[in-house]
Amino acid sequence: MIEGKLVDLVPFEDDYATYLESWMNEEAWFRAHLWERREPHTEDMVKKFIEKMEKNERGALIGFQAKNGDPIGCVIFDHEWSRVRKADVTVVVGDTRYEGTDEALDGLLMLLRYCFETRSLHRVDAVALTFDEVKFDMYERAGFAHEGTLRQHIRYDGDYVDIEMFGLLEDEWPGYETITEKLGLQPSGLEPKPKLEKKDDKDGAKDNDKK
Amino acid sequence: MAHSTDSGHPLLEGLLVDLTPFDKRFVELEHKWENGPAAFWGDMGDRQFFTRDHLRSRRERNAAERENDSSPAVTFGIQTKDSTPIGLFVVAYIQPAFRTAILGAYIGEPEYWGGGYGTDALLLVVDYAFDWLDLRRLWLVTMSLNARVLRQMDKVGFTMENRQRNATLADGTWYDIVMYGLLRDEWPGRAAMLERLNLWPRAQATKG
């Protein structure tokens, strides 16, 4: 675990694996994985995705949770390119109640902290669909620069839409302590979700997951 | 024109070059090209040491991946009009749902740089991507140090859409990674581009 101001980063296992079955079919997931075709994700595909990320030597799937232990979503770095020390970063706010909260922002900041202060990256890349203002706001608060627009790059619900490209360099990152102090992160005060049933009680877990 | 099997059957015929299958003549040259100066430009500043074994297993791996790939690729060899293999062209990461693909190419033989060979091949491939594959957007990636490609993109009508600051290292200096895009309704067609770029006279001069 790596402890942050409003959220902690944790290994992606147990309840996270169960939650991911619904998170991977949420709008937030498809928006974050805009390069991929939109299709329903079955339980089996979700399992395979987790396995793939466990074996991935150029990336990782990491859980992030509120200070009360409530799982919020996942942060992902991928395509880490060792020669130039850069990677793509993604935040998926699986529990949609946290969309736009400072917990979600802290998830991104913790991922950046990990990329720059632990993995020694030189640069990170992030993307957003052109109408995803919640993401723009999050990237801007985290200090990203908007570097360009890939025109009509994605088919999205009947339209060809632009993708906005963002970048943040190591020497633009003030450090986790400094940036969180400057931003004055405030907890949202959301109630934690009810605890999932034990994993072996499969039906019970599913009912809870659907809420 | 008659072509024997080892001179490469042209799928797409240009003025200075033809695009053919990436056959064993190209495979033979890949080792030289991948360890030479073209790879430095193509890989945005990387210099790698490829053994023949490594290249063979990479080819086999790519072929296997392509078998069950949802975003397949098309690879061409580039040869001159006298059937000399000089490089390769790839239409990769074809996304059927988005109708996009990324272009990748190099001229492996430096003496053919700057002579219009790459541009002739590019015009053929853009037409092919729009007219045969029915794509509607092409994009490509290079580094800001690559002045030759930046000029070519400008001439051929691609738009610089993104500039990732300090995203690659070439010979000890950080350069931007630049991304270019071309939409189908911006493309006047190969014939118009040949006129605009004055490639006909150049082809005549090369022949003479």
CSV table of C-alpha atoms in Angstrom, one decimal:
chain,number,residue,atom,x,y,z
A,1,MET,CA,0.0,0.0,0.0
A,2,ILE,CA,1.1,3.6,-0.7
A,3,GLU,CA,-0.7,6.1,1.5
A,4,GLY,CA,-1.9,9.4,0.1
A,5,LYS,CA,-3.9,12.4,1.4
A,6,LEU,CA,-7.4,11.2,0.5
A,7,VAL,CA,-6.7,7.8,-1.2
A,8,ASP,CA,-4.4,4.9,-0.8
A,9,LEU,CA,-3.0,2.8,-3.7
A,10,VAL,CA,-3.4,-1.0,-3.1
A,11,PRO,CA,-2.8,-4.2,-5.0
A,12,PHE,CA,-5.6,-5.0,-7.4
A,13,GLU,CA,-7.2,-8.1,-5.8
A,14,ASP,CA,-10.1,-9.4,-3.7
A,15,ASP,CA,-13.1,-7.0,-3.8
A,16,TYR,CA,-11.4,-5.1,-6.7
A,17,ALA,CA,-11.6,-8.1,-9.0
A,18,THR,CA,-15.3,-8.4,-8.2
A,19,TYR,CA,-16.0,-4.7,-8.7
A,20,LEU,CA,-14.1,-4.7,-12.0
A,21,GLU,CA,-16.9,-6.8,-13.5
A,22,SER,CA,-19.2,-3.8,-13.3
A,23,TRP,CA,-16.5,-1.1,-13.6
A,24,MET,CA,-15.4,-2.5,-17.0
A,25,ASN,CA,-18.9,-2.0,-18.4
A,26,GLU,CA,-19.3,1.6,-17.1
A,27,GLU,CA,-19.1,4.6,-19.3
A,28,ALA,CA,-16.0,5.8,-17.3
A,29,TRP,CA,-14.2,2.6,-18.4
A,30,PHE,CA,-14.9,3.1,-22.1
A,31,ARG,CA,-14.0,6.8,-22.0
A,32,ALA,CA,-10.7,5.9,-20.4
A,33,HIS,CA,-10.0,3.1,-22.9
A,34,LEU,CA,-11.1,5.1,-25.9
A,35,TRP,CA,-8.7,3.3,-28.2
A,36,GLU,CA,-10.6,0.1,-27.8
A,37,ARG,CA,-13.7,-1.1,-29.4
A,38,ARG,CA,-16.8,-0.7,-27.3
A,39,GLU,CA,-18.2,-4.1,-26.4
A,40,PRO,CA,-19.6,-5.8,-23.4
A,41,HIS,CA,-17.0,-7.2,-21.0
A,42,THR,CA,-17.9,-10.7,-19.7
A,43,GLU,CA,-16.7,-12.0,-16.4
A,44,ASP,CA,-14.1,-14.1,-18.3
A,45,MET,CA,-12.8,-11.1,-20.2
A,46,VAL,CA,-12.4,-9.2,-16.9
A,47,LYS,CA,-10.4,-12.0,-15.4
A,48,LYS,CA,-8.2,-12.2,-18.5
A,49,PHE,CA,-7.6,-8.4,-18.3
A,50,ILE,CA,-6.5,-8.7,-14.7
A,51,GLU,CA,-4.2,-11.6,-15.6
A,52,LYS,CA,-2.7,-9.7,-18.6
A,53,MET,CA,-2.0,-6.7,-16.4
A,54,GLU,CA,-0.4,-8.9,-13.7
A,55,LYS,CA,2.0,-10.2,-16.4
A,56,ASN,CA,2.5,-6.8,-18.0
A,57,GLU,CA,6.2,-5.8,-17.5
A,58,ARG,CA,5.5,-2.3,-19.0
A,59,GLY,CA,2.5,-1.4,-16.9
A,60,ALA,CA,0.3,-2.1,-13.9
A,61,LEU,CA,-3.3,-2.1,-12.7
A,62,ILE,CA,-3.5,-0.6,-9.2
A,63,GLY,CA,-6.5,-0.2,-7.0
A,64,PHE,CA,-7.3,3.1,-5.2
A,65,GLN,CA,-9.5,3.5,-2.2
A,66,ALA,CA,-10.8,6.1,0.2
A,67,LYS,CA,-9.3,6.4,3.7
A,68,ASN,CA,-12.2,4.4,5.1
A,69,GLY,CA,-11.2,1.5,2.7
A,70,ASP,CA,-14.0,2.1,0.2
A,71,PRO,CA,-12.8,1.0,-3.3
A,72,ILE,CA,-13.1,3.9,-5.8
A,73,GLY,CA,-11.5,2.6,-9.0
A,74,CYS,CA,-8.2,1.8,-10.6
A,75,VAL,CA,-5.2,3.7,-11.8
A,76,ILE,CA,-3.2,2.3,-14.6
A,77,PHE,CA,0.2,3.0,-16.1
A,78,ASP,CA,1.0,1.2,-19.3
A,79,HIS,CA,3.3,1.1,-22.3
A,80,GLU,CA,6.2,2.2,-20.1
A,81,TRP,CA,9.0,2.9,-22.5
A,82,SER,CA,12.3,2.4,-20.7
A,83,ARG,CA,14.6,4.1,-23.1
A,84,VAL,CA,12.9,7.5,-22.9
A,85,ARG,CA,11.2,6.8,-19.4
A,86,LYS,CA,7.7,7.6,-20.4
A,87,ALA,CA,4.3,5.9,-19.9
A,88,ASP,CA,0.6,6.4,-20.5
A,89,VAL,CA,-1.5,7.1,-17.4
A,90,THR,CA,-5.2,6.4,-16.9
A,91,VAL,CA,-7.6,6.9,-14.0
A,92,VAL,CA,-10.9,5.0,-14.0
A,93,VAL,CA,-13.4,6.1,-11.3
A,94,GLY,CA,-15.3,2.9,-11.2
A,95,ASP,CA,-17.6,4.0,-8.4
A,96,THR,CA,-19.3,6.8,-10.3
A,97,ARG,CA,-20.3,8.6,-7.1
A,98,TYR,CA,-16.7,9.7,-6.9
A,99,GLU,CA,-16.6,11.3,-10.4
A,100,GLY,CA,-15.1,14.8,-10.2
A,101,THR,CA,-14.3,14.5,-6.5
A,102,ASP,CA,-10.9,15.3,-4.9
A,103,GLU,CA,-10.6,11.6,-4.2
A,104,ALA,CA,-10.5,11.0,-8.0
A,105,LEU,CA,-8.0,13.7,-8.4
A,106,ASP,CA,-5.9,12.3,-5.6
A,107,GLY,CA,-5.9,8.9,-7.5
A,108,LEU,CA,-4.3,10.6,-10.4
A,109,LEU,CA,-1.8,12.5,-8.2
A,110,MET,CA,-0.9,9.3,-6.4
A,111,LEU,CA,-0.3,7.7,-9.8
A,112,LEU,CA,1.9,10.6,-10.9
A,113,ARG,CA,3.8,10.4,-7.6
A,114,TYR,CA,4.4,6.7,-8.2
A,115,CYS,CA,5.5,7.3,-11.8
A,116,PHE,CA,7.9,10.2,-11.1
A,117,GLU,CA,9.0,9.6,-7.5
A,118,THR,CA,9.2,5.8,-7.5
A,119,ARG,CA,9.6,4.7,-11.1
A,120,SER,CA,11.7,7.7,-12.1
A,121,LEU,CA,9.8,8.4,-15.3
A,122,HIS,CA,10.7,11.5,-17.4
A,123,ARG,CA,7.3,12.1,-18.9
A,124,VAL,CA,3.7,10.8,-18.8
A,125,ASP,CA,1.0,11.0,-21.4
A,126,ALA,CA,-2.8,11.2,-20.9
A,127,VAL,CA,-5.8,11.3,-23.3
A,128,ALA,CA,-9.4,12.4,-23.1
A,129,LEU,CA,-12.4,12.5,-25.5
A,130,THR,CA,-12.9,16.1,-26.6
A,131,PHE,CA,-16.1,16.5,-24.5
A,132,ASP,CA,-14.8,14.9,-21.3
A,133,GLU,CA,-14.6,18.1,-19.3
A,134,VAL,CA,-14.3,16.2,-16.0
A,135,LYS,CA,-11.0,14.8,-17.2
A,136,PHE,CA,-9.7,18.1,-18.6
A,137,ASP,CA,-10.3,19.7,-15.2
A,138,MET,CA,-8.5,16.8,-13.5
A,139,TYR,CA,-5.5,16.9,-15.8
A,140,GLU,CA,-5.3,20.7,-15.5
A,141,ARG,CA,-5.3,20.7,-11.7
A,142,ALA,CA,-2.6,18.0,-11.8
A,143,GLY,CA,-0.4,20.3,-14.0
A,144,PHE,CA,-0.7,18.6,-17.4
A,145,ALA,CA,-0.2,20.7,-20.6
A,146,HIS,CA,-2.6,20.2,-23.4
A,147,GLU,CA,-0.3,19.4,-26.3
A,148,GLY,CA,-2.6,18.7,-29.2
A,149,THR,CA,-5.7,17.2,-30.8
A,150,LEU,CA,-6.1,14.1,-32.9
A,151,ARG,CA,-8.9,15.1,-35.2
A,152,GLN,CA,-11.9,12.8,-35.7
A,153,HIS,CA,-9.9,10.0,-34.3
A,154,ILE,CA,-12.6,7.9,-32.6
A,155,ARG,CA,-16.0,6.7,-33.6
A,156,TYR,CA,-18.3,7.6,-30.7
A,157,ASP,CA,-22.0,7.1,-30.8
A,158,GLY,CA,-22.5,8.0,-34.4
A,159,ASP,CA,-19.9,10.7,-34.6
A,160,TYR,CA,-16.2,10.9,-35.3
A,161,VAL,CA,-14.8,12.8,-32.3
A,162,ASP,CA,-11.5,14.4,-31.5
A,163,ILE,CA,-9.1,13.1,-28.9
A,164,GLU,CA,-7.2,15.6,-26.7
A,165,MET,CA,-3.6,14.8,-25.8
A,166,PHE,CA,-1.9,15.9,-22.6
A,167,GLY,CA,1.6,15.6,-21.3
A,168,LEU,CA,3.4,16.2,-18.0
A,169,LEU,CA,7.2,16.3,-17.6
A,170,GLU,CA,9.3,15.3,-14.6
A,171,ASP,CA,10.6,18.8,-14.1
A,172,GLU,CA,7.1,20.2,-14.2
A,173,TRP,CA,6.0,17.9,-11.3
A,174,PRO,CA,6.4,19.9,-8.1
A,175,GLY,CA,6.3,16.7,-5.9
A,176,TYR,CA,3.3,15.1,-4.3
A,177,GLU,CA,3.6,17.0,-1.0
A,178,THR,CA,3.8,20.4,-2.6
A,179,ILE,CA,1.0,19.9,-5.1
A,180,THR,CA,-1.5,18.4,-2.6
A,181,GLU,CA,-0.8,21.3,-0.3
A,182,LYS,CA,-1.3,23.8,-3.0
A,183,LEU,CA,-4.6,22.2,-4.2
A,184,GLY,CA,-5.9,21.8,-0.7
A,185,LEU,CA,-7.7,18.5,-1.3
A,186,GLN,CA,-11.1,18.1,0.5
A,187,PRO,CA,-12.7,14.7,1.2
A,188,SER,CA,-16.1,14.3,-0.3
A,189,GLY,CA,-17.5,12.6,2.8
A,190,LEU,CA,-19.2,9.9,0.8
A,191,GLU,CA,-20.5,6.8,2.7
A,192,PRO,CA,-18.6,3.6,2.0
A,193,LYS,CA,-20.4,1.0,-0.1
A,194,PRO,CA,-21.8,-1.9,1.8
A,195,LYS,CA,-19.1,-4.7,2.2
A,196,LEU,CA,-19.2,-7.4,-0.4
A,197,GLU,CA,-20.0,-10.9,0.6
A,198,LYS,CA,-17.2,-13.4,0.8
A,199,LYS,CA,-15.9,-14.3,-2.6
A,200,ASP,CA,-16.8,-18.0,-2.4
A,201,ASP,CA,-20.5,-16.9,-1.9
A,202,LYS,CA,-20.6,-16.0,-5.5
A,203,ASP,CA,-24.3,-15.1,-5.9
A,204,GLY,CA,-24.3,-12.9,-2.8
A,205,ALA,CA,-21.3,-11.0,-4.1
A,206,LYS,CA,-23.1,-10.4,-7.4
A,207,ASP,CA,-26.2,-9.1,-5.8
A,208,ASN,CA,-24.2,-6.6,-3.7
A,209,ASP,CA,-22.2,-5.6,-6.7
A,210,LYS,CA,-25.2,-4.5,-8.6
A,211,LYS,CA,-26.4,-2.4,-5.7
B,1,MET,CA,5.5,-5.4,-68.1
B,2,ALA,CA,6.6,-8.9,-67.4
B,3,HIS,CA,7.9,-9.7,-63.9
B,4,SER,CA,9.5,-12.9,-62.7
B,5,THR,CA,8.6,-14.1,-59.2
B,6,ASP,CA,11.9,-13.0,-57.7
B,7,SER,CA,11.6,-9.4,-59.0
B,8,GLY,CA,8.5,-8.6,-57.0
B,9,HIS,CA,5.0,-8.4,-58.5
B,10,PRO,CA,3.9,-4.7,-58.2
B,11,LEU,CA,0.6,-4.3,-56.4
B,12,LEU,CA,0.7,-0.6,-56.7
B,13,GLU,CA,2.7,1.1,-59.5
B,14,GLY,CA,4.1,4.6,-59.0
B,15,LEU,CA,6.4,6.8,-61.0
B,16,LEU,CA,9.7,6.1,-59.2
B,17,VAL,CA,8.8,3.1,-57.2
B,18,ASP,CA,6.4,0.1,-57.1
B,19,LEU,CA,4.9,-1.4,-54.0
B,20,THR,CA,5.3,-5.2,-53.9
B,21,PRO,CA,4.9,-8.0,-51.4
B,22,PHE,CA,7.6,-7.9,-48.7
B,23,ASP,CA,9.2,-11.0,-50.1
B,24,LYS,CA,12.5,-12.8,-49.4
B,25,ARG,CA,14.6,-10.2,-51.1
B,26,PHE,CA,13.4,-7.7,-48.6
B,27,VAL,CA,13.7,-10.1,-45.7
B,28,GLU,CA,17.4,-10.6,-46.7
B,29,LEU,CA,17.9,-6.8,-46.5
B,30,GLU,CA,16.0,-6.2,-43.3
B,31,HIS,CA,19.1,-7.1,-41.2
B,32,LYS,CA,21.1,-4.3,-42.9
B,33,TRP,CA,18.3,-1.8,-42.8
B,34,GLU,CA,17.3,-2.4,-39.2
B,35,ASN,CA,20.9,-2.0,-38.1
B,36,GLY,CA,21.5,1.1,-40.3
B,37,PRO,CA,20.8,4.8,-40.3
B,38,ALA,CA,17.1,4.4,-41.5
B,39,ALA,CA,16.2,2.6,-38.3
B,40,PHE,CA,17.5,5.6,-36.2
B,41,TRP,CA,15.0,7.9,-37.9
B,42,GLY,CA,12.2,5.3,-38.0
B,43,ASP,CA,12.6,4.4,-34.4
B,44,MET,CA,12.8,8.1,-33.3
B,45,GLY,CA,16.4,8.1,-32.2
B,46,ASP,CA,16.8,4.5,-31.0
B,47,ARG,CA,19.8,2.5,-32.2
B,48,GLN,CA,19.5,-1.2,-31.6
B,49,PHE,CA,21.6,-4.2,-32.5
B,50,PHE,CA,19.5,-6.8,-34.2
B,51,THR,CA,20.8,-10.3,-34.9
B,52,ARG,CA,19.2,-12.3,-37.8
B,53,ASP,CA,17.8,-14.6,-35.3
B,54,HIS,CA,16.1,-11.8,-33.4
B,55,LEU,CA,14.6,-10.4,-36.6
B,56,ARG,CA,13.4,-13.9,-37.7
B,57,SER,CA,11.6,-14.5,-34.4
B,58,ARG,CA,10.1,-11.0,-34.5
B,59,ARG,CA,8.7,-11.7,-38.0
B,60,GLU,CA,7.3,-15.0,-36.8
B,61,ARG,CA,5.7,-13.4,-33.7
B,62,ASN,CA,4.2,-10.6,-35.8
B,63,ALA,CA,2.8,-13.1,-38.3
B,64,ALA,CA,1.3,-15.2,-35.5
B,65,GLU,CA,-0.3,-12.1,-33.8
B,66,ARG,CA,-1.7,-11.0,-37.1
B,67,GLU,CA,-3.6,-14.3,-37.5
B,68,ASN,CA,-6.1,-13.4,-34.7
B,69,ASP,CA,-5.7,-9.7,-34.6
B,70,SER,CA,-8.6,-7.3,-34.5
B,71,SER,CA,-6.5,-4.4,-35.8
B,72,PRO,CA,-4.5,-6.0,-38.6
B,73,ALA,CA,-1.7,-4.5,-40.8
B,74,VAL,CA,-0.7,-4.4,-44.4
B,75,THR,CA,3.0,-4.5,-45.3
B,76,PHE,CA,4.6,-3.5,-48.6
B,77,GLY,CA,8.1,-3.7,-49.9
B,78,ILE,CA,9.2,-0.6,-51.8
B,79,GLN,CA,11.3,-1.2,-55.0
B,80,THR,CA,12.6,1.0,-57.7
B,81,LYS,CA,11.4,0.7,-61.3
B,82,ASP,CA,14.4,-1.6,-62.0
B,83,SER,CA,13.3,-3.9,-59.1
B,84,THR,CA,15.9,-2.8,-56.6
B,85,PRO,CA,14.4,-3.2,-53.0
B,86,ILE,CA,14.9,0.0,-51.1
B,87,GLY,CA,12.5,0.0,-48.2
B,88,LEU,CA,9.2,-0.9,-46.6
B,89,PHE,CA,5.8,0.7,-46.0
B,90,VAL,CA,3.3,-0.5,-43.4
B,91,VAL,CA,-0.4,0.4,-42.9
B,92,ALA,CA,-0.7,-0.7,-39.3
B,93,TYR,CA,-3.1,-0.6,-36.4
B,94,ILE,CA,-6.1,-0.6,-38.8
B,95,GLN,CA,-9.1,0.1,-36.6
B,96,PRO,CA,-12.3,-1.0,-38.5
B,97,ALA,CA,-14.7,0.7,-36.1
B,98,PHE,CA,-12.9,4.0,-36.4
B,99,ARG,CA,-11.7,3.6,-40.0
B,100,THR,CA,-8.2,4.8,-39.1
B,101,ALA,CA,-4.7,3.4,-39.5
B,102,ILE,CA,-1.2,4.5,-38.7
B,103,LEU,CA,1.4,4.7,-41.5
B,104,GLY,CA,5.0,3.6,-41.0
B,105,ALA,CA,7.8,3.5,-43.6
B,106,TYR,CA,11.5,3.8,-44.2
B,107,ILE,CA,13.8,3.9,-47.1
B,108,GLY,CA,16.6,1.6,-45.9
B,109,GLU,CA,19.1,2.7,-48.6
B,110,PRO,CA,20.3,6.2,-47.8
B,111,GLU,CA,21.3,7.0,-51.3
B,112,TYR,CA,17.6,7.1,-52.2
B,113,TRP,CA,16.8,9.7,-49.5
B,114,GLY,CA,15.6,13.0,-50.8
B,115,GLY,CA,14.9,11.8,-54.4
B,116,GLY,CA,11.1,11.7,-54.1
B,117,TYR,CA,11.1,7.9,-53.7
B,118,GLY,CA,9.5,7.9,-50.3
B,119,THR,CA,6.9,10.5,-51.4
B,120,ASP,CA,6.0,8.5,-54.4
B,121,ALA,CA,5.4,5.5,-52.2
B,122,LEU,CA,3.4,7.6,-49.7
B,123,LEU,CA,1.0,8.9,-52.4
B,124,LEU,CA,0.4,5.3,-53.5
B,125,VAL,CA,-0.3,4.1,-50.0
B,126,VAL,CA,-2.6,7.0,-49.1
B,127,ASP,CA,-4.7,6.3,-52.2
B,128,TYR,CA,-4.7,2.6,-51.4
B,129,ALA,CA,-5.8,3.2,-47.8
B,130,PHE,CA,-8.7,5.5,-48.9
B,131,ASP,CA,-9.8,3.8,-52.1
B,132,TRP,CA,-9.3,0.1,-51.2
B,133,LEU,CA,-9.4,-0.2,-47.5
B,134,ASP,CA,-12.1,2.5,-47.2
B,135,LEU,CA,-10.3,4.2,-44.3
B,136,ARG,CA,-11.2,7.8,-43.5
B,137,ARG,CA,-8.2,9.0,-41.5
B,138,LEU,CA,-4.5,8.2,-41.6
B,139,TRP,CA,-2.0,9.3,-39.0
B,140,LEU,CA,1.7,8.9,-38.3
B,141,VAL,CA,4.3,9.6,-35.7
B,142,THR,CA,7.8,10.9,-36.0
B,143,MET,CA,10.3,13.0,-34.0
B,144,SER,CA,10.8,16.8,-34.4
B,145,LEU,CA,14.5,16.2,-35.4
B,146,ASN,CA,13.3,14.5,-38.6
B,147,ALA,CA,13.2,17.6,-40.8
B,148,ARG,CA,12.9,15.5,-43.9
B,149,VAL,CA,9.7,13.9,-42.8
B,150,LEU,CA,8.3,17.1,-41.4
B,151,ARG,CA,8.8,18.8,-44.8
B,152,GLN,CA,7.3,15.9,-46.6
B,153,MET,CA,4.2,15.9,-44.3
B,154,ASP,CA,3.7,19.6,-45.0
B,155,LYS,CA,4.1,19.1,-48.8
B,156,VAL,CA,1.7,16.2,-48.9
B,157,GLY,CA,-1.0,18.0,-46.8
B,158,PHE,CA,-0.9,16.2,-43.5
B,159,THR,CA,-1.7,18.4,-40.4
B,160,MET,CA,0.5,18.4,-37.4
B,161,GLU,CA,-2.0,17.6,-34.6
B,162,ASN,CA,0.0,16.9,-31.5
B,163,ARG,CA,3.5,17.6,-30.2
B,164,GLN,CA,4.6,15.6,-27.2
B,165,ARG,CA,7.2,17.7,-25.6
B,166,ASN,CA,10.6,16.1,-24.9
B,167,ALA,CA,9.2,12.6,-25.6
B,168,THR,CA,12.2,11.0,-27.2
B,169,LEU,CA,16.0,11.1,-26.9
B,170,ALA,CA,18.2,11.1,-30.0
B,171,ASP,CA,22.0,11.2,-29.7
B,172,GLY,CA,21.8,12.7,-26.2
B,173,THR,CA,19.2,15.5,-26.9
B,174,TRP,CA,15.5,15.5,-26.1
B,175,TYR,CA,13.1,16.0,-29.0
B,176,ASP,CA,9.4,16.2,-29.3
B,177,ILE,CA,7.3,13.4,-30.8
B,178,VAL,CA,5.0,14.9,-33.4
B,179,MET,CA,1.8,13.3,-34.7
B,180,TYR,CA,0.3,14.1,-38.1
B,181,GLY,CA,-3.2,13.3,-39.4
B,182,LEU,CA,-4.9,13.4,-42.8
B,183,LEU,CA,-8.6,13.2,-43.3
B,184,ARG,CA,-10.0,11.7,-46.4
B,185,ASP,CA,-11.9,14.8,-47.4
B,186,GLU,CA,-8.6,16.7,-47.3
B,187,TRP,CA,-7.0,14.4,-49.9
B,188,PRO,CA,-7.2,15.6,-53.5
B,189,GLY,CA,-6.2,12.2,-54.9
B,190,ARG,CA,-2.8,10.9,-56.0
B,191,ALA,CA,-3.0,12.3,-59.6
B,192,ALA,CA,-3.6,15.8,-58.3
B,193,MET,CA,-0.7,15.4,-55.8
B,194,LEU,CA,1.7,14.2,-58.5
B,195,GLU,CA,0.9,17.5,-60.4
B,196,ARG,CA,1.2,19.6,-57.3
B,197,LEU,CA,4.5,18.1,-56.3
B,198,ASN,CA,5.9,18.2,-59.8
B,199,LEU,CA,6.8,14.5,-59.6
B,200,TRP,CA,6.3,13.7,-63.3
B,201,PRO,CA,9.3,15.7,-64.6
B,202,ARG,CA,11.4,14.2,-61.7
B,203,ALA,CA,10.5,10.7,-62.8
B,204,GLN,CA,11.4,11.5,-66.4
B,205,ALA,CA,14.8,12.9,-65.2
B,206,THR,CA,15.4,9.7,-63.2
B,207,LYS,CA,14.7,7.5,-66.2
B,208,GLY,CA,16.9,9.5,-68.5
